[in-house]
mmCIF file of C-alpha atoms and ligand atoms in Angstrom:
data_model
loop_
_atom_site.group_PDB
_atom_site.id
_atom_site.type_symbol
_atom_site.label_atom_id
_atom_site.label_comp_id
_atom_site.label_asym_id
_atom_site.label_seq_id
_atom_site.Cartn_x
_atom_site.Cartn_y
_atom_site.Cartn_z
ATOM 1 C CA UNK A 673 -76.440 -46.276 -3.357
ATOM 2 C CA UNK A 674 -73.845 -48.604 -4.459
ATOM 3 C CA UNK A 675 -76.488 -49.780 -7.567
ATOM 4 C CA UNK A 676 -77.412 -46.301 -8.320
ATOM 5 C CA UNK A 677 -73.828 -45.923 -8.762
ATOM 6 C CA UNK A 678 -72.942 -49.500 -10.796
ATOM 7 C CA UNK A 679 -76.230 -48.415 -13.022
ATOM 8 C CA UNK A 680 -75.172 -44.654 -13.629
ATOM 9 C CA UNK A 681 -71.484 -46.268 -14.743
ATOM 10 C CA UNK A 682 -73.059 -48.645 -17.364
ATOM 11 C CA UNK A 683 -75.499 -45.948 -18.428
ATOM 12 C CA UNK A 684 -72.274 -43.456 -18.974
ATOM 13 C CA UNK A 685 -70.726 -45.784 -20.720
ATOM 14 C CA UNK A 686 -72.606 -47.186 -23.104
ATOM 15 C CA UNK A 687 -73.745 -42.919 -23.821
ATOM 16 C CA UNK A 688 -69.584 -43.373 -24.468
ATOM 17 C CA UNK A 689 -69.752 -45.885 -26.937
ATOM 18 C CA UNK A 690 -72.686 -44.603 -29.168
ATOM 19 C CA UNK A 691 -71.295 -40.758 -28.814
ATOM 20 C CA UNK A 692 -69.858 -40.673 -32.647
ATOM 21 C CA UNK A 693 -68.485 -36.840 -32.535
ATOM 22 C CA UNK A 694 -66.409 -35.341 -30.407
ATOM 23 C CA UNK A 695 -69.047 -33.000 -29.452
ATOM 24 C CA UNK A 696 -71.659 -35.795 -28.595
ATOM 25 C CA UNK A 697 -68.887 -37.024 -25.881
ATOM 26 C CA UNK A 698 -68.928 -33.760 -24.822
ATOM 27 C CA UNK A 699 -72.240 -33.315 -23.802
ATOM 28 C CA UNK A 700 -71.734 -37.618 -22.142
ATOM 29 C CA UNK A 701 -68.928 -35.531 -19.683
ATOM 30 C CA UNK A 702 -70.815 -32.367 -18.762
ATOM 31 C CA UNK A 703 -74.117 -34.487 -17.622
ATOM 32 C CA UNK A 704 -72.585 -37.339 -16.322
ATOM 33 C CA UNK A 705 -69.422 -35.849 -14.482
ATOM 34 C CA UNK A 706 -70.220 -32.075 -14.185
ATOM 35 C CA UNK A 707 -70.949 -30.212 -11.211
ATOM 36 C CA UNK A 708 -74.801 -30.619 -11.737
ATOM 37 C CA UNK A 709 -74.013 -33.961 -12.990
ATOM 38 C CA UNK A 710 -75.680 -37.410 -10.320
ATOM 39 C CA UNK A 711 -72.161 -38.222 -9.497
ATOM 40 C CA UNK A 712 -71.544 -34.797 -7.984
ATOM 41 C CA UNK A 713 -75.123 -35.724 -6.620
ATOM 42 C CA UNK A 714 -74.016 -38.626 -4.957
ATOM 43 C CA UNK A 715 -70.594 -37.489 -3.033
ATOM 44 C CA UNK A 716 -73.089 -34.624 -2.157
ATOM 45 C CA UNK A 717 -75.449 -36.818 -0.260
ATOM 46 C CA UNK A 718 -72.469 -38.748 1.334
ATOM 47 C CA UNK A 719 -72.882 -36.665 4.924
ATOM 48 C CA UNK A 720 -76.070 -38.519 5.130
ATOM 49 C CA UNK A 721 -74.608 -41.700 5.220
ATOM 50 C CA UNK A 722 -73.022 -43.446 8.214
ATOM 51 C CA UNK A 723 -69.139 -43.536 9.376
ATOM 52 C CA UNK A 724 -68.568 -47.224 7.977
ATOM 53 C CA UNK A 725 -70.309 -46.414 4.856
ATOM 54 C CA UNK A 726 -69.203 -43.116 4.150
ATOM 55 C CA UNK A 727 -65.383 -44.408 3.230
ATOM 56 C CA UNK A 728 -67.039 -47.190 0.655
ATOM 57 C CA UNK A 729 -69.486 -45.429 -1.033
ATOM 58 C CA UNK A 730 -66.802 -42.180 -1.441
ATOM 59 C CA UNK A 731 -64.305 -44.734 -2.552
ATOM 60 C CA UNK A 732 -66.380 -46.297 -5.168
ATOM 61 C CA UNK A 733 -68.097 -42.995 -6.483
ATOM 62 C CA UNK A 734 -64.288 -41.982 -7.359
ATOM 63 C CA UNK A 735 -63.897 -45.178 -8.924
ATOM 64 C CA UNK A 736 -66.869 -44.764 -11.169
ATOM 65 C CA UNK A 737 -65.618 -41.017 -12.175
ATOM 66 C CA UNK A 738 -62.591 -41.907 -12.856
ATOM 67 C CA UNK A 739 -63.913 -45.058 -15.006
ATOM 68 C CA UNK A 740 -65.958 -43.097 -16.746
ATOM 69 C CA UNK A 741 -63.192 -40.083 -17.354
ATOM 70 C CA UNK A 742 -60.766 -42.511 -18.836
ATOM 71 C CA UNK A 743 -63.353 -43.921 -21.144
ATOM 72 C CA UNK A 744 -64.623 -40.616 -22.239
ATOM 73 C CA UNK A 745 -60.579 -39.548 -22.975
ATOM 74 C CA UNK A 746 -59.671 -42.943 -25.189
ATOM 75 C CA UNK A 747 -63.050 -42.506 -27.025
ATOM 76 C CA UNK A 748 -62.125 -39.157 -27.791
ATOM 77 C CA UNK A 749 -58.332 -39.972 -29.105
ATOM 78 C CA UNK A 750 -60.371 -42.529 -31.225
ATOM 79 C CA UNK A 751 -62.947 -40.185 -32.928
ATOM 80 C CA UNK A 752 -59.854 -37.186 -33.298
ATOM 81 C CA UNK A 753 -57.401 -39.926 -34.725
ATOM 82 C CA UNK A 754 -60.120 -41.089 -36.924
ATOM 83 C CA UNK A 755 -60.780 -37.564 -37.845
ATOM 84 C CA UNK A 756 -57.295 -36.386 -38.742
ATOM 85 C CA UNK A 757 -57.266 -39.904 -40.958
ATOM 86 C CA UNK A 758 -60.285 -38.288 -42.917
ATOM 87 C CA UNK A 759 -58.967 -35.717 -43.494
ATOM 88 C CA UNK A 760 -55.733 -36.424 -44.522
ATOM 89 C CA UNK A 761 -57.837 -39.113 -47.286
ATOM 90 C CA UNK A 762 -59.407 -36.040 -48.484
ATOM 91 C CA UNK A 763 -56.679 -33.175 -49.061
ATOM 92 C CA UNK A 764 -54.126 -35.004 -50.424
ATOM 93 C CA UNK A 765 -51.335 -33.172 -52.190
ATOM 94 C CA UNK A 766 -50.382 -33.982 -55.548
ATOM 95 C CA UNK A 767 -46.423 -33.572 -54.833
ATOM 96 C CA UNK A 768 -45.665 -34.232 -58.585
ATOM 97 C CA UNK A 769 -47.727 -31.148 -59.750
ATOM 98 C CA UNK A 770 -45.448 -28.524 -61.486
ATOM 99 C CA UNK A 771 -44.875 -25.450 -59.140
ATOM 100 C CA UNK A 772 -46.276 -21.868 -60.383
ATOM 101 C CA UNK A 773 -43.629 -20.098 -62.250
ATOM 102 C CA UNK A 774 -41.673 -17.613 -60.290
ATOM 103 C CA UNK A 775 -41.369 -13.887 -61.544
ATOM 104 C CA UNK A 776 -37.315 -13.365 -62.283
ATOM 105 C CA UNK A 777 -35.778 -9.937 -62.213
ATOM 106 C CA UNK A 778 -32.456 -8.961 -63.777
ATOM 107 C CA UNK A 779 -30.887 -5.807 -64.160
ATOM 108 C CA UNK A 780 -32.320 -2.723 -65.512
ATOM 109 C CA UNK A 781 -31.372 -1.840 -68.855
ATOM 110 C CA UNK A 782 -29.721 1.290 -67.978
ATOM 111 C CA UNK A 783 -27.692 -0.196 -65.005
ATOM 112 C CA UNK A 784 -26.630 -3.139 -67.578
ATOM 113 C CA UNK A 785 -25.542 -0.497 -70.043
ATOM 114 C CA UNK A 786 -23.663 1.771 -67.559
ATOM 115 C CA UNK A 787 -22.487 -1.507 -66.134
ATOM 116 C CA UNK A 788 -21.014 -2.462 -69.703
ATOM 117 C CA UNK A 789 -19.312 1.336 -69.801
ATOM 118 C CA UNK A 790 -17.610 0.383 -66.634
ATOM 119 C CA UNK A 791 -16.258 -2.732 -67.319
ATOM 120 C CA UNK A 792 -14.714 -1.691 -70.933
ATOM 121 C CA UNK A 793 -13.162 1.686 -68.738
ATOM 122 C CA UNK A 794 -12.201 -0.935 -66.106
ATOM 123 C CA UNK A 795 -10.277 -2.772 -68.497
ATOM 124 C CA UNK A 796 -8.158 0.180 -69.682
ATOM 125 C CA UNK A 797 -7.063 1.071 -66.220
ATOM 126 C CA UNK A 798 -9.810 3.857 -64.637
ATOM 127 C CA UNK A 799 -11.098 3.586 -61.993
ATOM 128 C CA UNK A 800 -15.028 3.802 -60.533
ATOM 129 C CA UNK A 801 -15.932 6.399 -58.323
ATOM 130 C CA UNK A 802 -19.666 7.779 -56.793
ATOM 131 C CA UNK A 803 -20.137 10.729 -55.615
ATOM 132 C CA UNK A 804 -22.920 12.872 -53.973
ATOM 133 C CA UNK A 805 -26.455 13.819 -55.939
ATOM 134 C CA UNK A 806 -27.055 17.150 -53.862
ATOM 135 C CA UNK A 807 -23.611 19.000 -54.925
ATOM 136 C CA UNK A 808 -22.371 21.929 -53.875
ATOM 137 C CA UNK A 809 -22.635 25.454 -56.212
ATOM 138 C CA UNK A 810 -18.822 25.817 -55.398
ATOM 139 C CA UNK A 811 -18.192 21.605 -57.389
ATOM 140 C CA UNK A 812 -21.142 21.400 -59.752
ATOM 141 C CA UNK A 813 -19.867 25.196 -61.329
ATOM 142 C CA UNK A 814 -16.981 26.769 -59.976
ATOM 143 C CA UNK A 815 -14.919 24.306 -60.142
ATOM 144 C CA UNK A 816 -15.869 23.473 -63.469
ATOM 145 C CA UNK A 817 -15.020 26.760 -64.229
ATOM 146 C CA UNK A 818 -18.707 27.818 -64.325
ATOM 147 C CA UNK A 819 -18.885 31.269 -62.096
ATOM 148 C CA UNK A 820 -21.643 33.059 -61.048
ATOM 149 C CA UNK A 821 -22.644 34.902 -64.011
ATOM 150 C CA UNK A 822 -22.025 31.934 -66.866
ATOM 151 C CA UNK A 823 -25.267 31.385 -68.490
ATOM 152 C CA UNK A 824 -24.933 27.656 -68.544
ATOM 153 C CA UNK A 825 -25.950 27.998 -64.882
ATOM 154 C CA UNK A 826 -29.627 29.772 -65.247
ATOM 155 C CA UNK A 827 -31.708 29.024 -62.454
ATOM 156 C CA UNK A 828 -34.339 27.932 -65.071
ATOM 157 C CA UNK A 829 -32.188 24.693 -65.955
ATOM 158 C CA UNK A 830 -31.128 23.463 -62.382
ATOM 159 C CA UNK A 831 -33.099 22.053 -58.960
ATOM 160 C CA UNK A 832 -31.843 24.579 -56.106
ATOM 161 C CA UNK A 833 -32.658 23.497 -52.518
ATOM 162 C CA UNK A 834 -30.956 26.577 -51.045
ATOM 163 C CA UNK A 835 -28.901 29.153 -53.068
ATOM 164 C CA UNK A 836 -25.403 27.193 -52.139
ATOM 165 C CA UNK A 837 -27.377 23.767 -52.962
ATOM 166 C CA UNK A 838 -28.596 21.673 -55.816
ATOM 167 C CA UNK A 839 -29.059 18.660 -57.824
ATOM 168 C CA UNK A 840 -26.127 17.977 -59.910
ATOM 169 C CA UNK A 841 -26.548 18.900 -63.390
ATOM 170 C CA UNK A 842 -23.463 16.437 -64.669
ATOM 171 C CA UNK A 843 -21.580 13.923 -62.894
ATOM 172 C CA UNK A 844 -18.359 16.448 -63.173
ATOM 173 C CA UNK A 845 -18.706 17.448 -59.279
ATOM 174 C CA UNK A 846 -17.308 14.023 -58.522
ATOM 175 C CA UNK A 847 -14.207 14.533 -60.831
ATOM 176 C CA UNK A 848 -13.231 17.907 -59.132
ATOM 177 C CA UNK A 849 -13.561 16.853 -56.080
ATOM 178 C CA UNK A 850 -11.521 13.573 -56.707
ATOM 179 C CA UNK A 851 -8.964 16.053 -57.983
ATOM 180 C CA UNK A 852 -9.242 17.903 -55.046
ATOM 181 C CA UNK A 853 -8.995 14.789 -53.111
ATOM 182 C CA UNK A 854 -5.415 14.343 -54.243
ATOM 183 C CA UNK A 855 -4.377 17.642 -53.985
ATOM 184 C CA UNK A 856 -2.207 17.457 -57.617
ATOM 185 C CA UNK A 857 -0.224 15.090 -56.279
ATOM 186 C CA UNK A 858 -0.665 12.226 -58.392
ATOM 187 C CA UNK A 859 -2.384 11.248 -61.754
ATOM 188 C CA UNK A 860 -6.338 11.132 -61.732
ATOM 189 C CA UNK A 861 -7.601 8.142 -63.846
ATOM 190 C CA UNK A 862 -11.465 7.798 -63.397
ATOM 191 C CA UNK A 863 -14.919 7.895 -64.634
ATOM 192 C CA UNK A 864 -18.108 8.634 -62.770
ATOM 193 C CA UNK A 865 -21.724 7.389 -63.916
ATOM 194 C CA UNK A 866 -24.422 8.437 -61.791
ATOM 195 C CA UNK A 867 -27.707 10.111 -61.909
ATOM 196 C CA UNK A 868 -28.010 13.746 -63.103
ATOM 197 C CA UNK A 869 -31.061 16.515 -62.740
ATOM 198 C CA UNK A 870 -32.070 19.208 -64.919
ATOM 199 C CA UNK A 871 -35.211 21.388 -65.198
ATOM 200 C CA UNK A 872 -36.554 20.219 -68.514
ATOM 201 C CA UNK A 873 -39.985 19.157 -70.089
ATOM 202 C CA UNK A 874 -40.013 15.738 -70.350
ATOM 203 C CA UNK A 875 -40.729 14.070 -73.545
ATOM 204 C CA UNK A 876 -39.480 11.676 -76.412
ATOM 205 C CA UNK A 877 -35.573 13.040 -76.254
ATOM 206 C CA UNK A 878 -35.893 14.949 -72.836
ATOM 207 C CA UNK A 879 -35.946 13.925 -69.138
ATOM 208 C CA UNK A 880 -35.663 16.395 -66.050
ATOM 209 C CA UNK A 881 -33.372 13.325 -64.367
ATOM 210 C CA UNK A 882 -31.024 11.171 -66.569
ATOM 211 C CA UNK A 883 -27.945 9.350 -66.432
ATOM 212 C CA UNK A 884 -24.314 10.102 -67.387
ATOM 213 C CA UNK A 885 -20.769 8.726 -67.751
ATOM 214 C CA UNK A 886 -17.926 10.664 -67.417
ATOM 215 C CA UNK A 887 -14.277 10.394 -67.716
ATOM 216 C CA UNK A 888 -11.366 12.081 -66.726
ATOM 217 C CA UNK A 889 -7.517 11.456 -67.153
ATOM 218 C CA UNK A 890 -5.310 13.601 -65.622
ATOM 219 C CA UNK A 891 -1.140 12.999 -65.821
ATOM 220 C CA UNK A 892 1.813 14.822 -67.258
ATOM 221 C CA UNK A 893 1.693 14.793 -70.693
ATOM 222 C CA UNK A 894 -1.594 13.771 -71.573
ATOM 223 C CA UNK A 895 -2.929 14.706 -75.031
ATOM 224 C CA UNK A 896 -5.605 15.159 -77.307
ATOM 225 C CA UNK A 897 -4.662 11.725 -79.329
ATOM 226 C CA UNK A 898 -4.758 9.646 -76.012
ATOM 227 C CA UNK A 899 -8.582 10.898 -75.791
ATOM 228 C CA UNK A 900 -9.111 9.810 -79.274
ATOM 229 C CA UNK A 901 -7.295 6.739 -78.563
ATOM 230 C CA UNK A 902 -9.346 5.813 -75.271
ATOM 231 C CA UNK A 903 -12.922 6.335 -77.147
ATOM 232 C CA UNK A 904 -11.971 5.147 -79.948
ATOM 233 C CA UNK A 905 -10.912 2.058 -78.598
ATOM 234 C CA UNK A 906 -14.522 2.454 -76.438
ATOM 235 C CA UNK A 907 -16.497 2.658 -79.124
ATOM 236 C CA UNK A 908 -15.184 -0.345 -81.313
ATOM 237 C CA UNK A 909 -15.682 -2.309 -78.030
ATOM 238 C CA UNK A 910 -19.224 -1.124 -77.532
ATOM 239 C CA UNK A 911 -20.487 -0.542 -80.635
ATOM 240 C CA UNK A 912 -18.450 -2.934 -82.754
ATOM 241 C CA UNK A 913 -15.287 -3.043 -84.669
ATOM 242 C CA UNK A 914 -16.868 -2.061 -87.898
ATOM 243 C CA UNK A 915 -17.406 1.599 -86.432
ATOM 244 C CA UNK A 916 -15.154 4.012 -87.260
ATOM 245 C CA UNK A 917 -15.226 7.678 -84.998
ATOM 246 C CA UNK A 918 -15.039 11.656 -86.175
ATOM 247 C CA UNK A 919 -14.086 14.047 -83.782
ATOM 248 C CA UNK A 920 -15.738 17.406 -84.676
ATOM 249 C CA UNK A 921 -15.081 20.615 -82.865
ATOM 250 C CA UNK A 922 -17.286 21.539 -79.834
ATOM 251 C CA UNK A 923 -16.908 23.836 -76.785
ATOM 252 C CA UNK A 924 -18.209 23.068 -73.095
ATOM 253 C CA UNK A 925 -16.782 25.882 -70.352
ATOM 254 C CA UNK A 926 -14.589 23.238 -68.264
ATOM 255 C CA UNK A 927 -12.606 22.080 -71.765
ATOM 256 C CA UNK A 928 -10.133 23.805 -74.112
ATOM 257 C CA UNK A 929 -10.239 23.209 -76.524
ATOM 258 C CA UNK A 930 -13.685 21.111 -76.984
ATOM 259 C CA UNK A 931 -14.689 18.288 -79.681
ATOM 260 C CA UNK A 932 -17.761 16.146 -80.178
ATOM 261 C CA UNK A 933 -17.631 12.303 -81.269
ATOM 262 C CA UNK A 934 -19.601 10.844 -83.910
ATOM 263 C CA UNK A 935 -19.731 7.134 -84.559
ATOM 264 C CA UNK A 936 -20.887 5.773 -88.102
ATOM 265 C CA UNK A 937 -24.310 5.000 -88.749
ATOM 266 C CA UNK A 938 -24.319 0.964 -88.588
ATOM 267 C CA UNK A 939 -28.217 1.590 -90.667
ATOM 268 C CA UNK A 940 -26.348 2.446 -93.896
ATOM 269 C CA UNK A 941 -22.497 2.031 -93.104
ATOM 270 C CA UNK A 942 -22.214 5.620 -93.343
ATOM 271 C CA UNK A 943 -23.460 6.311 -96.697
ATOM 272 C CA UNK A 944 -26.860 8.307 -95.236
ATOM 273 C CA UNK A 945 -29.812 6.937 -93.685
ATOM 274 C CA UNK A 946 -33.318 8.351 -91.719
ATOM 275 C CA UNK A 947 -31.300 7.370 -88.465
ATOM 276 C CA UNK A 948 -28.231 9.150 -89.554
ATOM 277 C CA UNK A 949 -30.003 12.431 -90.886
ATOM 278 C CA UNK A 950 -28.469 11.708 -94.273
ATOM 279 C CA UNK A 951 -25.168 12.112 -92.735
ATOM 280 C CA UNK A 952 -23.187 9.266 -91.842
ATOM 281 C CA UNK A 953 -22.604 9.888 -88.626
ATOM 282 C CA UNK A 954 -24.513 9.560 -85.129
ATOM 283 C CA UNK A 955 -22.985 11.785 -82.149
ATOM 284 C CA UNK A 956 -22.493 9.991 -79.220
ATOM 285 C CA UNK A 957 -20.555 12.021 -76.690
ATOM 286 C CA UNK A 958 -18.605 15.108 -76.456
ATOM 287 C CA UNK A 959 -15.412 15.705 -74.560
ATOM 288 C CA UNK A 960 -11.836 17.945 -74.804
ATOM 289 C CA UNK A 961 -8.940 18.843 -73.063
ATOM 290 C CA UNK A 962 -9.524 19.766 -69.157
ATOM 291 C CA UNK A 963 -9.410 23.582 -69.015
ATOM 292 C CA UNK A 964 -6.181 24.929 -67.269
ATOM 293 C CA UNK A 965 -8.228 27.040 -64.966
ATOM 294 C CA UNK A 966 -10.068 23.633 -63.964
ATOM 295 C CA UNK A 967 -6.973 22.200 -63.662
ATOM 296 C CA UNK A 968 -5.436 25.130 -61.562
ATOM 297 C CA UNK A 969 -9.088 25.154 -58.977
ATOM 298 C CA UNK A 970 -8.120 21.543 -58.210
ATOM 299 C CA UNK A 971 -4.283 22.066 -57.070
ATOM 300 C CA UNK A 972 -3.195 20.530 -60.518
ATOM 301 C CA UNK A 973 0.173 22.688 -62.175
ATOM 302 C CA UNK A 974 -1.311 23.389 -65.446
ATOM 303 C CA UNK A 975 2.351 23.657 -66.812
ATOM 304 C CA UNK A 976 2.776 20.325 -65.479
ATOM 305 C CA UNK A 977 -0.266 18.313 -65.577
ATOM 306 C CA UNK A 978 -2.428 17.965 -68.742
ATOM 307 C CA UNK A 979 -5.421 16.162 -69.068
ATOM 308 C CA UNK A 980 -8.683 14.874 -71.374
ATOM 309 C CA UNK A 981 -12.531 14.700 -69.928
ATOM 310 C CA UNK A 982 -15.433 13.282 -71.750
ATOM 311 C CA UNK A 983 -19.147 13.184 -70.860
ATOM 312 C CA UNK A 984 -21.819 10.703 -72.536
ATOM 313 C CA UNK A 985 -25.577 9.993 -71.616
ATOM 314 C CA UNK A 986 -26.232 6.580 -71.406
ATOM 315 C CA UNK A 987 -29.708 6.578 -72.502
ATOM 316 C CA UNK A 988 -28.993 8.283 -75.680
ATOM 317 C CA UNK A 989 -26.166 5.205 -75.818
ATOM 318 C CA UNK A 990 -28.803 2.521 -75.042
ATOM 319 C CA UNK A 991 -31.357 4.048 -77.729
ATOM 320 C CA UNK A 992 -28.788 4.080 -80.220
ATOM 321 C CA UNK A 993 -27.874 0.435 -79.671
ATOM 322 C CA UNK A 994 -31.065 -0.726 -79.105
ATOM 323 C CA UNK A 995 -33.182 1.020 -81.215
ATOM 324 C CA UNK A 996 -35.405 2.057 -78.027
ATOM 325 C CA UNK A 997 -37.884 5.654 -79.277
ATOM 326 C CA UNK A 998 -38.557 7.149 -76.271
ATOM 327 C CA UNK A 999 -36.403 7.912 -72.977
ATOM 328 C CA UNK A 1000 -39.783 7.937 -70.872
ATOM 329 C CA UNK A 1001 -39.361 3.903 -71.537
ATOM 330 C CA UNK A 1002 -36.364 4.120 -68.870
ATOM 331 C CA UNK A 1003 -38.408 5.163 -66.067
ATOM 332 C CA UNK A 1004 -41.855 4.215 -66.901
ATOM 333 C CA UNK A 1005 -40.929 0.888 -65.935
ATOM 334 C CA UNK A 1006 -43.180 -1.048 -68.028
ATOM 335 C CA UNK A 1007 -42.362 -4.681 -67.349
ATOM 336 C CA UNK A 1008 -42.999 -5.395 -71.543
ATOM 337 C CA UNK A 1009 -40.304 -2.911 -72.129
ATOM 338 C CA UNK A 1010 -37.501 -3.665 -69.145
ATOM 339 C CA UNK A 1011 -37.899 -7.606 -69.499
ATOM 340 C CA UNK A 1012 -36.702 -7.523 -73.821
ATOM 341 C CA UNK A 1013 -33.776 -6.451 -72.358
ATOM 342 C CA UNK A 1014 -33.110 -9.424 -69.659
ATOM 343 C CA UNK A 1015 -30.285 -11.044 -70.594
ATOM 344 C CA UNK A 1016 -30.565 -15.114 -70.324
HETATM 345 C C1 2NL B 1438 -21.592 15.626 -72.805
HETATM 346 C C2 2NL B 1438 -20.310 16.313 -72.589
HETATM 347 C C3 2NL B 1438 -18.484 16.548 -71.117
HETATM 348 C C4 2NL B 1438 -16.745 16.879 -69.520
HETATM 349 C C5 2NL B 1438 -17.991 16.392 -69.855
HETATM 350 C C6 2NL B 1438 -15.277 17.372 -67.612
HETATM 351 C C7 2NL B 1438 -15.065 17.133 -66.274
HETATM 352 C C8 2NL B 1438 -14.011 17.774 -65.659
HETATM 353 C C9 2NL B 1438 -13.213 18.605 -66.345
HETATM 354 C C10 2NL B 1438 -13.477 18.797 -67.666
HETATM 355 CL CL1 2NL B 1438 -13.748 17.526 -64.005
HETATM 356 N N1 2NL B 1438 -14.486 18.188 -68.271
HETATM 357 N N2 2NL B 1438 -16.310 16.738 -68.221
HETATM 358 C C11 2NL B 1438 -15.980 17.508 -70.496
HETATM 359 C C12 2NL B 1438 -16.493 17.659 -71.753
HETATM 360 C C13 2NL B 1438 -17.746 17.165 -72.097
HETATM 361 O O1 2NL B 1438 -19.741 16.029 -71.376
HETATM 362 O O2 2NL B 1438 -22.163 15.772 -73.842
HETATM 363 N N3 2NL B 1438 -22.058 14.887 -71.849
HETATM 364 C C14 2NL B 1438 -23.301 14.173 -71.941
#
């Protein structure tokens, strides 16, 4: 018994040394040491043997297993080091390869225009505020001096959700309610951009959800030349010193009295061009004096207070500057249209 065992070791072991995959040692473990393997055999056949034999034969037969097991796991560590060593020859990485470009963003060109508006506002002292896209009939219109019957609130030009609710049509909710925020106790100096919704048929000039500016100064003794003054000094800003501005007279329900500003046409310098209509002039926003009744809804003394409010769209703004011919291009979101306007 004790050759059978010496012979089965050298046999197992040489099997170790020619086994060249990790699978080839294996298939060495499972016949040599498995359960149907002759060592198993052996310690099997051990109650056949006699007491003084039975303690060196089971001795040795562990000695040969276990010779064999620790053969088996070096050759292994061998063939997987070798293996990873292959592999690693074979995939190197080039580390000095230039990386893919990555994809940058940047702002919209709407949010950088509104975002210009702000800053030039900012600058002469009004503040930013936001206020709520599903308004209120009572802010978007009453309060604007809108009431039930005015036909500037036809159910054919406004999203209702329920009779009392709606998307804003303007961005003015968010002045009255500022104004009724402070209850006419102090001067209102703000402007609201934000995003506005009206039932329309969308196409070149037209969009059933666009974006708008407004302003609104409220203080004793505001006048109309301070609202000339402010956009004036906007629209030199924005559009360039070179511009001059024409007020024109307008009318909107929540002013009194109403005017419309026009900057010159920088085409032709304001001697008549396609983009001008002949005329000179390009309209940019409209505005007025806050109605007293406006002024009254809010908790504002109209013998006390006075103030201006203007409204612009910046899309028509950005169009203007840029020379962009459609408003779809805004919300399309064509990355050939939005990244012209990425600033470096
Ligand atoms: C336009 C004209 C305008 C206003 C907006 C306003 C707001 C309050 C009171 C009075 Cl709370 N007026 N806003 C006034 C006149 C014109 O917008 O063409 N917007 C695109």
């Amino acid at each position: 018994m004790k050759e059978r065992l010496q012979v089965l070791q050298e046999e197992a072991l040489a099997k170790v040394e020619e086994a060249s995959t990790v699978e080839a040692l294996q298939q060495v473990r499972v016949s040599y040491l498995g359960k149907k393997g002759p060592i198993t055999e052996v310690l099997r056949g051990m109650g056949k043997l006699s007491a003084e034999e039975r303690p060196v034969i089971g001795d040795l037969a562990n000695k040969v297993r276990e010779a064999i097991a620790t053969q088996l796991d070096e050759k292994k560590a061998t063939l997987e080091t070798k293996a990873l060593d292959e592999k690693l020859l074979t995939e190197k990485i080039d580390v000095t390869l230039p990386g893919r470009p990555v994809q940058v963003g940047g702002p919209h060109l709407l949010t950088s225009i509104v975002e210009e508006i702000e800053d030039l506002f900012i600058g002469m002292g009004f503040e930013v505020r936001e206020g709520p896209e599903v308004e209120t009939d009572y802010y978007n219109f009453e309060a604007l001096n809108l009431p039930k019957d005015h036909p500037a609130r036809d159910m054919q030009d406004s999203f209702y959700i329920t009779e009392e609710l709606l998307l804003r049509t303007h961005t003015s909710p968010v002045q009255a309610r500022t104004m009724g925020e402070y209850k006419g106790s102090k001067a209102v100096k703000m402007i609201c951009p934000g995003k506005v919704y009206r039932r329309d048929t969308d196409d070149a000039t037209h969009s059933h959800q666009f974006t708008q500016v407004e302003g609104l100064y409220v203080d004793k003794d505001v006048k109309m030349s301070d609202l000339k003054g402010v956009l004036n000094q906007f629209a030199k800003q924005f559009f360039g010193e070179e511009r001059e501005i024409r007020l024109r007279p307008s009318f909107f329900p929540f002013t009194e009295p109403s005017v419309e500003m026009d900057i010159s046409c920088k085409v032709c310098g304001g001697e008549g061009c396609s983009v001008c209509k002949n005329t000179g002039w390009i309209e940019i926003l409209g505005g007025g004096m806050v109605h007293p009744d406006v002024l009254e809804m809010a908790g504002y003394d109209p013998k006390v207070y006075s103030g201006f409010a203007f409204g612009m769209g910046p899309e028509r703004i950005a169009m203007l500057k840029y020379g962009v011919d459609d408003i779809r291009h805004f919300y399309t979101n064509d990355a050939r249209f939005l990244k012209q306007y990425h600033k470096a």
